[in-house]
Amino acid sequence: MNLEELRKQIDEIDSEMMILFKKRMSVSKAIGDYKKANNVPILDASREFEMMFKKKKELNDEVLWPYYESFIKDLMSLSKVYQKWAEDMVL
């Protein structure tokens, strides 16, 4: 495979990931709405710890884990920021 073909594959994967990202953020907003309505804090550290443990086991790749861990942590951080923003926008 040449570089152009590989880049095309990356572009296709990125498009698929964008669809999933939008879907995830929509669910994150719904979670934020639920948390606000039920007076639940946005941060649930035990849930995050549990999720990271589960994801590491699922990935089952010690070489990729640090990269995936960073990706998931960034994604969770963005979700929390989005939940907070959505909460602040609903006055």
Backbone as a ProteinNet text record, in pm:
[ID]
protein_1_A
[PRIMARY]
MNLEELRKQIDEIDSEMMILFKKRMSVSKAIGDYKKANNVPILDASREFEMMFKKKKELNDEVLWPYYESFIKDLMSLSKVYQKWAEDMVL
[TERTIARY]
83	0	87.5	45.8	124.3	70.2	141.3	107.5	-31	-63.8	-194.4	-308.6	-293	-395.3	-408	-294.4	-296.3	-363.7	-334.5	-396.8	-547.1	-588.2	-730.5	-798	-730.8	-784.9	-799.3	-698	-702.8	-819.2	-837.3	-948.3	-1083.3	-1097.5	-1222.3	-1244.8	-1139.8	-1149	-1185.6	-1121.8	-1151.2	-1297.1	-1351.9	-1493	-1583.5	-1550.1	-1627.7	-1617.8	-1498	-1478.2	-1555.1	-1567.8	-1641.9	-1789.4	-1844.6	-1983.9	-1999.9	-1907.4	-1912.8	-1889.8	-1803.2	-1778.1	-1905.6	-1972.6	-2097.1	-2201.2	-2209.1	-2302.2	-2266.3	-2137.4	-2092.4	-2121.6	-2096.7	-2120.2	-2269.6	-2352.4	-2496.6	-2539.4	-2485.4	-2515.8	-2455.9	-2337	-2274.8	-2362.5	-2421	-2510.4	-2632.1	-2688	-2803.3	-2765.8	-2645.1	-2596.8	-2584.3	-2529.2	-2517.7	-2653.1	-2750.7	-2886.9	-2943.6	-2922.4	-2970.2	-2902.6	-2770.9	-2697.2	-2744.5	-2769.5	-2817.3	-2954.6	-3044.2	-3181.3	-3185	-3086.6	-3083.4	-2976.3	-2918.4	-2817.8	-2699.8	-2653.1	-2539.1	-2418	-2301.7	-2183.8	-2140.4	-2082.2	-2036.4	-1925.1	-1830.9	-1718.9	-1761	-1732.6	-1751.3	-1619.2	-1526.5	-1390.1	-1388.4	-1474.6	-1473.6	-1519.8	-1616.8	-1663.2	-1550.6	-1477.6	-1367.2	-1257	-1223.7	-1121.4	-1163.5	-1288.7	-1344	-1341.6	-1378.9	-1381.6	-1241.6	-1143.7	-1006.6	-953	-983.1	-941.7	-1002.4	-1131.1	-1202	-1146	-1121.3	-1070.2	-930	-847.8	-712.9	-721.5	-810.7	-829.3	-883	-980.1	-1037.7	-934.3	-854.8	-754.7	-651.5	-606.7	-512.6	-390.5	-330.8	-213.3	-130.1	-24	58.5	129.5	158.3	225.3	128.2	6	-93	-159.7	-158.6	-231.8	-201.9	-77	-55.1	-120.2	-121.9	-182.5	-335	-390.3	-535	-581.4	-503	-536.6	-544.5	-448.1	-447.9	-569.5	-600.9	-716.1	-845.7	-865.5	-987.1	-995.4	-883.2	-884.2	-919.8	-864.4	-898.1	-1046	-1097.4	-1237.9	-1329	-1293.9	-1372.5	-1366.7	-1250	-1234.6	-1321.5	-1320.3	-1405.3	-1552.5	-1590.4	-1729.6	-1770.6	-1682.7	-1714.2	-1724.4	-1635.4	-1641.3	-1771.3	-1809.8	-1933.5	-2054.9	-2052.6	-2162.4	-2173.2	-2060.6	-2058.8	-2109.4	-2065.2	-2110.1	-2260.9	-2309.8	-2453	-2533	-2477.2	-2542.7	-2551.9	-2444.4	-2441.4	-2533.1	-2554	-2636.1	-2785.6	-2822.9	-2963.3	-2993.3	-3042.8	-3069.4	-3216.5
-118.3	0	124.8	222.2	345.4	445.2	555.2	654.1	714.4	741	798.8	705	577.3	479.6	468.8	471.1	465.2	589	705.2	828.4	827.3	769.1	757	670.5	563.8	478.5	557.3	636.6	719	817.2	879.9	974.2	905.7	785.3	710	674.5	631.2	598.7	723.7	836.4	961.8	1002.7	980.9	1012.3	923.5	796.8	705.4	746.4	785.6	827.5	956.3	1044.4	1167.6	1137.3	1044.1	1003.6	948.8	863.4	806.4	913.1	1009.4	1118.2	1199.6	1234	1309.9	1231.3	1103.1	1017.5	1013.6	999.7	994.3	1125.2	1237	1366.1	1389.9	1339.8	1350.6	1273.5	1153.8	1074.7	1142.5	1200	1272	1388.3	1459.6	1569.5	1516.7	1404.9	1345.6	1305.1	1252.3	1216.9	1343	1449.1	1576.4	1630.6	1619.9	1664.9	1583.8	1452.5	1366.2	1404.7	1423.2	1456.6	1589.1	1687.6	1817.1	1801	1731	1713.5	1637.1	1550.8	1466.7	1508.5	1627.4	1682.1	1588.2	1528.5	1436.1	1509.6	1503	1571.4	1514.3	1600.9	1558	1453.7	1476.1	1383.1	1262.5	1145.8	1020.1	943.7	975.5	921.2	769.1	710.6	564.4	501.1	562.7	514	524.8	635.1	652.7	549.6	526.2	427.3	289.2	255.4	126	111.2	217.6	215.9	197	265.2	253.2	111.1	52.9	-84.4	-178.7	-161.8	-245.2	-225.8	-101.4	-73	-132.1	-126.1	-182.9	-333.3	-396.6	-540.6	-572.7	-495.7	-516.5	-497.5	-392.6	-363.7	-475.1	-519.7	-631.1	-610.8	-492.3	-459.4	-357.9	-406.6	-321.6	-210.9	-234.2	-131.7	-18.1	-52.4	49.1	114.3	46.9	96.2	241.6	285.6	425.6	525.2	492.1	579.9	578.5	459.3	447.8	509.3	489.6	548.5	700.4	759.1	903.7	947	871.2	899.7	897.1	793.1	778.9	887.7	916.6	1021.7	1156.9	1185.4	1309.9	1313.1	1202.3	1192.6	1212.8	1152	1169.6	1315.3	1375.7	1515.2	1605.5	1582.1	1659.7	1640.2	1518.3	1490.2	1567.4	1572.8	1645.6	1795.3	1847.5	1989.1	2018.4	1931.1	1948	1939.5	1846.3	1836.4	1965.6	2018.2	2141.8	2258	2265.6	2372.7	2362.3	2242.1	2221.9	2258.9	2225.1	2258.2	2409.5	2479.8	2625.6	2694	2631.5	2691.5	2677.6	2582.7	2561.5	2639	2757.2	2841.9	2850.9
0	0	0	-75.6	-77.1	25.8	43	145.1	121	-1.4	-33.9	6.8	-18	19.6	172.1	238.3	384.6	443.5	387.4	435	409.1	299.7	269.9	376.7	416.5	523.7	653.7	686.8	807.8	799.3	683.5	665.8	687.1	636.1	653.3	799.9	866.4	1010.1	1089.3	1056.6	1126.5	1107.5	988.4	964.1	1048.5	1058.8	1143	1289.6	1331.8	1470.1	1499.9	1400.8	1421.1	1448.4	1375.1	1396.8	1538.4	1579.9	1714.9	1821.7	1793.3	1887.4	1909.5	1801.6	1813.5	1893.1	1867.1	1939.4	2088.4	2118.2	2257.8	2330	2263.5	2326.6	2349.6	2261.4	2280.6	2405.9	2422.1	2541.9	2665.5	2652.1	2764.1	2809.1	2712.9	2748.2	2823.8	2777.2	2846.1	2988.2	3004.4	3138.6	3223.7	3164.7	3236.3	3277.3	3186.4	3219	3335.6	3331.7	3440.3	3572.2	3566.5	3688.4	3747	3659	3708.3	3771.9	3705.3	3755	3886.4	3908	4028.1	4127.6	4104.5	4195.1	4217.5	4107.5	4110.9	4054.6	4119.9	4066.6	3931.1	3848.5	3716	3728.6	3818.5	3834.8	3918.5	3864.7	3937.4	3925.1	4015.3	4007.2	4014.3	4094.6	4104.5	3973.1	3906.5	3775.6	3673.4	3675.6	3581.6	3605.8	3731.5	3764.4	3715.9	3744	3703.3	3550.6	3483	3336.7	3279.2	3335.5	3285.1	3306	3419	3446.1	3342.1	3317.8	3220.8	3079.6	3041.6	2906.6	2886.4	2990.1	2978.6	2955.1	3027.3	3011.6	2871.7	2825	2691.7	2581.3	2593.9	2491	2483.6	2600.7	2608.5	2519	2528.4	2447.2	2525.3	2588.4	2674.6	2598	2471.2	2390.4	2358.1	2319.8	2283.8	2404.7	2519.9	2634.9	2671.2	2682.6	2722.1	2625	2497.5	2397.9	2410.4	2427.3	2440.8	2572.8	2676.4	2806.6	2794.7	2727	2706	2624.3	2520.6	2435.7	2517.5	2595.8	2675.6	2782.7	2848.8	2951.1	2889.3	2772.3	2703.6	2666.9	2620	2582.2	2703.8	2814.9	2937.1	2984.1	2972.8	3012	2925	2795.1	2705.1	2738.4	2770.7	2806.3	2930.8	3029.9	3153.2	3126.4	3044.9	3009.3	2935.4	2845.2	2770	2862.3	2956.7	3053.2	3133.6	3176.3	3254.2	3170.6	3045.3	2956.3	2934.5	2906.3	2883.4	3008.6	3124.7	3251.8	3268.7	3236.4	3250.4	3149.1	3033.3	2929.1	2957.7	3040.7	3074.4	3201.8	3185.8	3303.8	3332.5
[MASK]
+++++++++++++++++++++++++++++++++++++++++++++++++++++++++++++++++++++++++++++++++++++++++++

